[in-house]
Amino acid sequence: MISGGINDSSALFGLKNLESLNLAENKFSSIPISSRFGSLASLSYMNLSNSGFSGQVPGELSQLTRLEILDLSEPFSFGVRSLRLEKPNLSTLVQNLTRLRGLYLDNVNISAQKLDWSQGLSSSLLNLEVLSLSNCQLSGPLDDSFGELQSLSVIRLALNKLSSPVPGFFANFKNLTVLNLASCNLTGRIPDSICNATYLRVLDLARNNLTGRIPKCLIEFGGSLEVLDLANNRLTDQTKGTFPSTCGLNFLDLRGNSMEGKISRSLVNCTMLQVLDIGNNRMNDTYPCYLGNLANLSILVLSNNRFHGSVQCPPSQHNNWSMLQIVDIAYNEFSGTIPDNFFLQWGAMMTDERSGKKPLSFTAIDISSNRFSGVIPETIGQLKALILFNVSHNEFTGSIPQSMGNLSQLESLDMSRNKLTGNIPSSFTSLNFLSTLNLSYNQLEGRIPFSTQLQSFEKYSYIGNNGLCGAPLDRACNSSEYIW
């Protein structure tokens, strides 16, 4: 990593035959990009991304007529963008760069209207294969001239203000593999014609204002489509399509729409699926035991729907979710008891630092705000890699499992608003990473076990348990309430 800066007298600018330059991931202390980079006329590859440059992108870069790859992208920031491309603007920069195959300007402040950027690209960059202009303050709608860039295989325009329907001309992009138009103020329906891009692998239209159904052809797309993200739109109904036996999806996010009905049973054909998120909809279905063959599933989110019934799966539908590391079924209408083997299905959460395996980045089980009853199985203590556990707002009874002291990685625990009885297990003194605890409004009693961690929480972590005593509560314990 290089820090400091590159001044105009640097020996770098004497390398007239230099063809490839990569200065990415350095720390150049918010210095401008030197205009002398434009003198490196032999460059075909230049990468200055994520290196701390700031200010106006110099117009001299337009002299690099042999460039095939130009990457000036910056890290995402909610604040002021470091780099600007205003005078000269984007059209001026690329007018001579006719050999460009890849243009990466993510998070550079371009602040251009539709004709100022889309026509500039289409008039100069007919060989362009990758266009990445996310979060560049671009305004739309996309001009029809953009449809002339039919060599494009990757289009990333997320976090701009395109304010238009999804353009139909993408259907003519026969080489298109990635289309990311997330957070672009898109409106209207998703056009069926999008499926004419038969090599599409990633389609991200999340966080827009799209309405209507998911096109049937998207569900029936087949092997190439790996990522389908339509989260946080206004899609109102599920399509009648069937996921084919050739389904290649590994990521399906339909969260935050208004879809009703049941999960398509044909989703069992998507055996490569790793992420399934249909939270915050109006789905009315039972626990998806029928998806038990999805052995690669690592994230399952069903929260904020109308799922109901038991989570007990019949022997004929025994699930193989050994890779699951996030399970969120909160805010539904599930009921009944938690079977002893419920937690034992999720082998990925059983590993810990002593197993020799790479630790998981995050693990969570959230079954809060349902109608579960009965005891919490002692088998929960086998999930030694668990970081977050939330069973609040249910009707659990009995004691808190002593085995929970084995959850050595646990950082957040919420068991509030149940009917739990007995003492807080003495094993809780082993939960050294616990930073959030809520045991309030149960029927717990006895002395709060003494440990640096348990006494560090505020009183509200324990309120509503009239039988509890000891710090941090004001109620002192008498001798019969001590746990020995």
PDB file of C-alpha atoms in Angstrom, residues 122-331:
ATOM      1  CA  SER A 122     -23.551   5.463 -27.132  1.00  0.00           C
ATOM      2  CA  SER A 123     -21.752   7.748 -29.590  1.00  0.00           C
ATOM      3  CA  SER A 124     -18.259   6.682 -28.495  1.00  0.00           C
ATOM      4  CA  LEU A 125     -18.261   3.308 -26.726  1.00  0.00           C
ATOM      5  CA  LEU A 126     -19.859   0.799 -29.057  1.00  0.00           C
ATOM      6  CA  ASN A 127     -17.353  -1.856 -27.933  1.00  0.00           C
ATOM      7  CA  LEU A 128     -18.177  -1.410 -24.241  1.00  0.00           C
ATOM      8  CA  GLU A 129     -18.827  -4.680 -22.409  1.00  0.00           C
ATOM      9  CA  VAL A 130     -18.918  -3.561 -18.746  1.00  0.00           C
ATOM     10  CA  LEU A 131     -20.534  -0.323 -17.587  1.00  0.00           C
ATOM     11  CA  SER A 132     -20.495   0.327 -13.840  1.00  0.00           C
ATOM     12  CA  LEU A 133     -21.876   3.736 -12.836  1.00  0.00           C
ATOM     13  CA  SER A 134     -23.606   3.063  -9.518  1.00  0.00           C
ATOM     14  CA  ASN A 135     -24.371   6.024  -7.242  1.00  0.00           C
ATOM     15  CA  CYS A 136     -23.167   8.680  -9.683  1.00  0.00           C
ATOM     16  CA  GLN A 137     -26.039  11.189  -9.378  1.00  0.00           C
ATOM     17  CA  LEU A 138     -27.244  10.338 -12.874  1.00  0.00           C
ATOM     18  CA  SER A 139     -30.746  11.379 -13.894  1.00  0.00           C
ATOM     19  CA  GLY A 140     -33.019   9.663 -16.351  1.00  0.00           C
ATOM     20  CA  PRO A 141     -35.024   8.360 -17.930  1.00  0.00           C
ATOM     21  CA  LEU A 142     -32.641   6.230 -19.942  1.00  0.00           C
ATOM     22  CA  ASP A 143     -32.482   7.621 -23.444  1.00  0.00           C
ATOM     23  CA  ASP A 144     -33.167   5.240 -26.339  1.00  0.00           C
ATOM     24  CA  SER A 145     -29.616   5.869 -27.509  1.00  0.00           C
ATOM     25  CA  PHE A 146     -28.455   3.705 -24.603  1.00  0.00           C
ATOM     26  CA  GLY A 147     -29.973   0.773 -26.466  1.00  0.00           C
ATOM     27  CA  GLU A 148     -27.195   1.054 -29.049  1.00  0.00           C
ATOM     28  CA  LEU A 149     -24.642  -0.290 -26.552  1.00  0.00           C
ATOM     29  CA  GLN A 150     -25.490  -3.854 -27.477  1.00  0.00           C
ATOM     30  CA  SER A 151     -22.037  -5.226 -26.696  1.00  0.00           C
ATOM     31  CA  LEU A 152     -22.732  -4.719 -22.986  1.00  0.00           C
ATOM     32  CA  SER A 153     -22.675  -7.828 -20.826  1.00  0.00           C
ATOM     33  CA  VAL A 154     -22.627  -6.081 -17.418  1.00  0.00           C
ATOM     34  CA  ILE A 155     -24.729  -3.001 -16.558  1.00  0.00           C
ATOM     35  CA  ARG A 156     -24.630  -1.536 -13.056  1.00  0.00           C
ATOM     36  CA  LEU A 157     -26.564   1.708 -12.653  1.00  0.00           C
ATOM     37  CA  ALA A 158     -27.868   1.261  -9.112  1.00  0.00           C
ATOM     38  CA  LEU A 159     -28.550   4.227  -6.814  1.00  0.00           C
ATOM     39  CA  ASN A 160     -29.238   6.725  -9.565  1.00  0.00           C
ATOM     40  CA  LYS A 161     -32.427   8.654 -10.380  1.00  0.00           C
ATOM     41  CA  LEU A 162     -33.544   7.061 -13.613  1.00  0.00           C
ATOM     42  CA  SER A 163     -37.246   7.601 -12.766  1.00  0.00           C
ATOM     43  CA  SER A 164     -38.643   5.525 -15.619  1.00  0.00           C
ATOM     44  CA  PRO A 165     -40.040   2.094 -16.452  1.00  0.00           C
ATOM     45  CA  VAL A 166     -37.574  -0.722 -17.065  1.00  0.00           C
ATOM     46  CA  PRO A 167     -36.553  -0.018 -20.684  1.00  0.00           C
ATOM     47  CA  GLY A 168     -37.604  -2.578 -23.251  1.00  0.00           C
ATOM     48  CA  PHE A 169     -34.388  -2.220 -25.236  1.00  0.00           C
ATOM     49  CA  PHE A 170     -32.510  -4.427 -22.749  1.00  0.00           C
ATOM     50  CA  ALA A 171     -34.177  -7.314 -24.585  1.00  0.00           C
ATOM     51  CA  ASN A 172     -31.806  -6.626 -27.487  1.00  0.00           C
ATOM     52  CA  PHE A 173     -28.688  -7.028 -25.351  1.00  0.00           C
ATOM     53  CA  LYS A 174     -27.973 -10.617 -26.318  1.00  0.00           C
ATOM     54  CA  ASN A 175     -24.767 -10.824 -24.257  1.00  0.00           C
ATOM     55  CA  LEU A 176     -26.260  -9.344 -21.078  1.00  0.00           C
ATOM     56  CA  THR A 177     -25.321 -11.320 -17.961  1.00  0.00           C
ATOM     57  CA  VAL A 178     -25.672  -8.731 -15.151  1.00  0.00           C
ATOM     58  CA  LEU A 179     -28.325  -6.013 -14.904  1.00  0.00           C
ATOM     59  CA  ASN A 180     -28.374  -3.992 -11.674  1.00  0.00           C
ATOM     60  CA  LEU A 181     -30.894  -1.156 -11.573  1.00  0.00           C
ATOM     61  CA  ALA A 182     -31.551  -1.247  -7.824  1.00  0.00           C
ATOM     62  CA  SER A 183     -32.691   1.972  -6.122  1.00  0.00           C
ATOM     63  CA  CYS A 184     -33.296   3.850  -9.369  1.00  0.00           C
ATOM     64  CA  ASN A 185     -36.900   5.063  -8.891  1.00  0.00           C
ATOM     65  CA  LEU A 186     -38.117   2.656 -11.562  1.00  0.00           C
ATOM     66  CA  THR A 187     -41.873   2.443 -12.076  1.00  0.00           C
ATOM     67  CA  GLY A 188     -44.384   0.256 -13.888  1.00  0.00           C
ATOM     68  CA  ARG A 189     -44.242  -3.458 -14.568  1.00  0.00           C
ATOM     69  CA  ILE A 190     -41.255  -5.664 -15.225  1.00  0.00           C
ATOM     70  CA  PRO A 191     -41.423  -6.277 -18.990  1.00  0.00           C
ATOM     71  CA  ASP A 192     -41.609  -9.856 -20.230  1.00  0.00           C
ATOM     72  CA  SER A 193     -39.054  -8.887 -22.854  1.00  0.00           C
ATOM     73  CA  ILE A 194     -36.315  -8.894 -20.186  1.00  0.00           C
ATOM     74  CA  CYS A 195     -36.253 -12.674 -20.608  1.00  0.00           C
ATOM     75  CA  ASN A 196     -34.954 -12.274 -24.163  1.00  0.00           C
ATOM     76  CA  ALA A 197     -31.562 -11.659 -22.546  1.00  0.00           C
ATOM     77  CA  THR A 198     -31.065 -15.408 -22.424  1.00  0.00           C
ATOM     78  CA  TYR A 199     -27.622 -15.331 -20.761  1.00  0.00           C
ATOM     79  CA  LEU A 200     -28.783 -13.241 -17.804  1.00  0.00           C
ATOM     80  CA  ARG A 201     -27.187 -14.396 -14.527  1.00  0.00           C
ATOM     81  CA  VAL A 202     -27.958 -11.479 -12.188  1.00  0.00           C
ATOM     82  CA  LEU A 203     -31.101  -9.342 -12.215  1.00  0.00           C
ATOM     83  CA  ASP A 204     -31.319  -6.775  -9.410  1.00  0.00           C
ATOM     84  CA  LEU A 205     -34.325  -4.450  -9.509  1.00  0.00           C
ATOM     85  CA  ALA A 206     -34.647  -4.063  -5.739  1.00  0.00           C
ATOM     86  CA  ARG A 207     -35.839  -0.919  -3.949  1.00  0.00           C
ATOM     87  CA  ASN A 208     -37.872   0.610  -6.756  1.00  0.00           C
ATOM     88  CA  ASN A 209     -41.594   1.218  -7.316  1.00  0.00           C
ATOM     89  CA  LEU A 210     -42.315  -1.697  -9.622  1.00  0.00           C
ATOM     90  CA  THR A 211     -45.852  -3.089  -9.659  1.00  0.00           C
ATOM     91  CA  GLY A 212     -47.775  -6.081 -10.968  1.00  0.00           C
ATOM     92  CA  ARG A 213     -46.685  -9.685 -11.143  1.00  0.00           C
ATOM     93  CA  ILE A 214     -43.262 -11.194 -11.602  1.00  0.00           C
ATOM     94  CA  PRO A 215     -43.128 -12.186 -15.272  1.00  0.00           C
ATOM     95  CA  LYS A 216     -43.791 -15.879 -15.732  1.00  0.00           C
ATOM     96  CA  CYS A 217     -40.756 -16.156 -17.980  1.00  0.00           C
ATOM     97  CA  LEU A 218     -38.451 -15.039 -15.135  1.00  0.00           C
ATOM     98  CA  ILE A 219     -39.639 -17.909 -12.950  1.00  0.00           C
ATOM     99  CA  GLU A 220     -39.226 -20.339 -15.838  1.00  0.00           C
ATOM    100  CA  PHE A 221     -35.900 -18.851 -16.934  1.00  0.00           C
ATOM    101  CA  GLY A 222     -33.794 -21.945 -16.362  1.00  0.00           C
ATOM    102  CA  GLY A 223     -30.144 -22.577 -15.686  1.00  0.00           C
ATOM    103  CA  SER A 224     -28.335 -19.279 -16.275  1.00  0.00           C
ATOM    104  CA  LEU A 225     -30.228 -17.018 -13.819  1.00  0.00           C
ATOM    105  CA  GLU A 226     -28.442 -17.193 -10.460  1.00  0.00           C
ATOM    106  CA  VAL A 227     -29.536 -14.013  -8.653  1.00  0.00           C
ATOM    107  CA  LEU A 228     -33.051 -12.566  -8.696  1.00  0.00           C
ATOM    108  CA  ASP A 229     -33.502  -9.597  -6.359  1.00  0.00           C
ATOM    109  CA  LEU A 230     -36.879  -7.857  -6.527  1.00  0.00           C
ATOM    110  CA  ALA A 231     -37.012  -6.794  -2.880  1.00  0.00           C
ATOM    111  CA  ASN A 232     -38.821  -3.685  -1.652  1.00  0.00           C
ATOM    112  CA  ASN A 233     -41.044  -2.935  -4.601  1.00  0.00           C
ATOM    113  CA  ARG A 234     -44.827  -2.996  -4.865  1.00  0.00           C
ATOM    114  CA  LEU A 235     -45.248  -6.335  -6.579  1.00  0.00           C
ATOM    115  CA  THR A 236     -48.740  -7.452  -5.702  1.00  0.00           C
ATOM    116  CA  ASP A 237     -49.040 -11.075  -6.681  1.00  0.00           C
ATOM    117  CA  GLN A 238     -47.048 -14.160  -7.468  1.00  0.00           C
ATOM    118  CA  THR A 239     -46.717 -15.380 -10.999  1.00  0.00           C
ATOM    119  CA  LYS A 240     -48.281 -18.662 -12.045  1.00  0.00           C
ATOM    120  CA  GLY A 241     -44.974 -19.859 -13.458  1.00  0.00           C
ATOM    121  CA  THR A 242     -43.149 -22.997 -12.381  1.00  0.00           C
ATOM    122  CA  PHE A 243     -39.490 -23.118 -11.421  1.00  0.00           C
ATOM    123  CA  PRO A 244     -37.992 -25.602 -13.913  1.00  0.00           C
ATOM    124  CA  SER A 245     -35.880 -28.651 -13.161  1.00  0.00           C
ATOM    125  CA  THR A 246     -32.950 -26.681 -14.610  1.00  0.00           C
ATOM    126  CA  CYS A 247     -33.392 -23.858 -12.049  1.00  0.00           C
ATOM    127  CA  GLY A 248     -29.976 -22.371 -11.252  1.00  0.00           C
ATOM    128  CA  LEU A 249     -31.008 -19.751  -8.680  1.00  0.00           C
ATOM    129  CA  ASN A 250     -28.756 -19.384  -5.649  1.00  0.00           C
ATOM    130  CA  PHE A 251     -30.248 -16.067  -4.432  1.00  0.00           C
ATOM    131  CA  LEU A 252     -33.953 -15.180  -4.398  1.00  0.00           C
ATOM    132  CA  ASP A 253     -35.064 -12.029  -2.565  1.00  0.00           C
ATOM    133  CA  LEU A 254     -38.722 -10.988  -2.799  1.00  0.00           C
ATOM    134  CA  ARG A 255     -38.781  -9.200   0.545  1.00  0.00           C
ATOM    135  CA  GLY A 256     -40.934  -6.135   1.158  1.00  0.00           C
ATOM    136  CA  ASN A 257     -43.601  -6.545  -1.507  1.00  0.00           C
ATOM    137  CA  SER A 258     -47.329  -7.280  -1.239  1.00  0.00           C
ATOM    138  CA  MET A 259     -47.372 -10.840  -2.496  1.00  0.00           C
ATOM    139  CA  GLU A 260     -50.031 -13.206  -1.212  1.00  0.00           C
ATOM    140  CA  GLY A 261     -50.726 -16.926  -1.293  1.00  0.00           C
ATOM    141  CA  LYS A 262     -48.309 -19.806  -0.875  1.00  0.00           C
ATOM    142  CA  ILE A 263     -44.673 -20.435  -1.701  1.00  0.00           C
ATOM    143  CA  SER A 264     -44.466 -22.139  -5.064  1.00  0.00           C
ATOM    144  CA  ARG A 265     -43.888 -25.840  -4.415  1.00  0.00           C
ATOM    145  CA  SER A 266     -41.797 -25.912  -7.600  1.00  0.00           C
ATOM    146  CA  LEU A 267     -39.093 -24.017  -5.686  1.00  0.00           C
ATOM    147  CA  VAL A 268     -37.834 -27.478  -4.688  1.00  0.00           C
ATOM    148  CA  ASN A 269     -36.273 -27.578  -8.161  1.00  0.00           C
ATOM    149  CA  CYS A 270     -33.866 -24.782  -7.218  1.00  0.00           C
ATOM    150  CA  THR A 271     -31.429 -27.106  -5.471  1.00  0.00           C
ATOM    151  CA  MET A 272     -28.571 -24.575  -5.623  1.00  0.00           C
ATOM    152  CA  LEU A 273     -30.527 -21.977  -3.621  1.00  0.00           C
ATOM    153  CA  GLN A 274     -28.505 -20.420  -0.792  1.00  0.00           C
ATOM    154  CA  VAL A 275     -30.619 -17.374   0.122  1.00  0.00           C
ATOM    155  CA  LEU A 276     -34.416 -17.293   0.273  1.00  0.00           C
ATOM    156  CA  ASP A 277     -35.989 -14.098   1.614  1.00  0.00           C
ATOM    157  CA  ILE A 278     -39.736 -13.546   1.305  1.00  0.00           C
ATOM    158  CA  GLY A 279     -40.124 -11.488   4.484  1.00  0.00           C
ATOM    159  CA  ASN A 280     -42.564  -8.577   4.779  1.00  0.00           C
ATOM    160  CA  ASN A 281     -45.217  -9.854   2.398  1.00  0.00           C
ATOM    161  CA  ARG A 282     -48.709 -11.290   2.872  1.00  0.00           C
ATOM    162  CA  MET A 283     -47.869 -14.938   2.353  1.00  0.00           C
ATOM    163  CA  ASN A 284     -50.335 -17.361   3.947  1.00  0.00           C
ATOM    164  CA  ASP A 285     -48.743 -20.786   4.161  1.00  0.00           C
ATOM    165  CA  THR A 286     -47.352 -23.432   6.490  1.00  0.00           C
ATOM    166  CA  TYR A 287     -43.747 -24.054   7.536  1.00  0.00           C
ATOM    167  CA  PRO A 288     -41.859 -25.006   4.335  1.00  0.00           C
ATOM    168  CA  CYS A 289     -40.948 -28.595   5.183  1.00  0.00           C
ATOM    169  CA  TYR A 290     -41.423 -29.283   1.472  1.00  0.00           C
ATOM    170  CA  LEU A 291     -38.184 -27.374   0.758  1.00  0.00           C
ATOM    171  CA  GLY A 292     -36.148 -29.791   2.843  1.00  0.00           C
ATOM    172  CA  ASN A 293     -34.076 -30.910  -0.133  1.00  0.00           C
ATOM    173  CA  LEU A 294     -32.438 -27.479  -0.519  1.00  0.00           C
ATOM    174  CA  ALA A 295     -29.165 -28.628   1.016  1.00  0.00           C
ATOM    175  CA  ASN A 296     -27.280 -25.417   0.171  1.00  0.00           C
ATOM    176  CA  LEU A 297     -29.718 -23.071   1.916  1.00  0.00           C
ATOM    177  CA  SER A 298     -27.849 -20.772   4.315  1.00  0.00           C
ATOM    178  CA  ILE A 299     -30.357 -17.920   4.836  1.00  0.00           C
ATOM    179  CA  LEU A 300     -34.106 -18.444   5.301  1.00  0.00           C
ATOM    180  CA  VAL A 301     -36.288 -15.391   5.992  1.00  0.00           C
ATOM    181  CA  LEU A 302     -40.073 -15.777   6.289  1.00  0.00           C
ATOM    182  CA  SER A 303     -40.696 -12.977   8.798  1.00  0.00           C
ATOM    183  CA  ASN A 304     -43.697 -10.621   8.802  1.00  0.00           C
ATOM    184  CA  ASN A 305     -46.123 -12.819   6.909  1.00  0.00           C
ATOM    185  CA  ARG A 306     -49.069 -15.053   7.796  1.00  0.00           C
ATOM    186  CA  PHE A 307     -47.298 -18.380   8.079  1.00  0.00           C
ATOM    187  CA  HIS A 308     -49.060 -20.630  10.543  1.00  0.00           C
ATOM    188  CA  GLY A 309     -49.188 -24.057  12.154  1.00  0.00           C
ATOM    189  CA  SER A 310     -46.476 -26.275  13.566  1.00  0.00           C
ATOM    190  CA  VAL A 311     -42.793 -26.291  12.633  1.00  0.00           C
ATOM    191  CA  GLN A 312     -42.685 -30.065  13.129  1.00  0.00           C
ATOM    192  CA  CYS A 313     -41.876 -31.708   9.803  1.00  0.00           C
ATOM    193  CA  PRO A 314     -43.152 -35.222   9.021  1.00  0.00           C
ATOM    194  CA  PRO A 315     -40.539 -37.980   8.536  1.00  0.00           C
ATOM    195  CA  SER A 316     -41.283 -38.011   4.809  1.00  0.00           C
ATOM    196  CA  GLN A 317     -40.166 -34.368   4.582  1.00  0.00           C
ATOM    197  CA  HIS A 318     -37.110 -34.442   6.827  1.00  0.00           C
ATOM    198  CA  ASN A 319     -35.078 -31.410   5.869  1.00  0.00           C
ATOM    199  CA  ASN A 320     -31.427 -31.259   4.948  1.00  0.00           C
ATOM    200  CA  TRP A 321     -30.699 -27.669   5.973  1.00  0.00           C
ATOM    201  CA  SER A 322     -27.313 -28.353   7.498  1.00  0.00           C
ATOM    202  CA  MET A 323     -25.876 -25.147   5.960  1.00  0.00           C
ATOM    203  CA  LEU A 324     -28.417 -22.758   7.513  1.00  0.00           C
ATOM    204  CA  GLN A 325     -26.860 -19.930   9.492  1.00  0.00           C
ATOM    205  CA  ILE A 326     -29.696 -17.368   9.532  1.00  0.00           C
ATOM    206  CA  VAL A 327     -33.294 -18.388  10.285  1.00  0.00           C
ATOM    207  CA  ASP A 328     -35.865 -15.601  10.646  1.00  0.00           C
ATOM    208  CA  ILE A 329     -39.489 -16.687  10.991  1.00  0.00           C
ATOM    209  CA  ALA A 330     -40.519 -13.865  13.353  1.00  0.00           C
ATOM    210  CA  TYR A 331     -43.880 -12.073  13.272  1.00  0.00           C
TER     211      TYR A 331
END
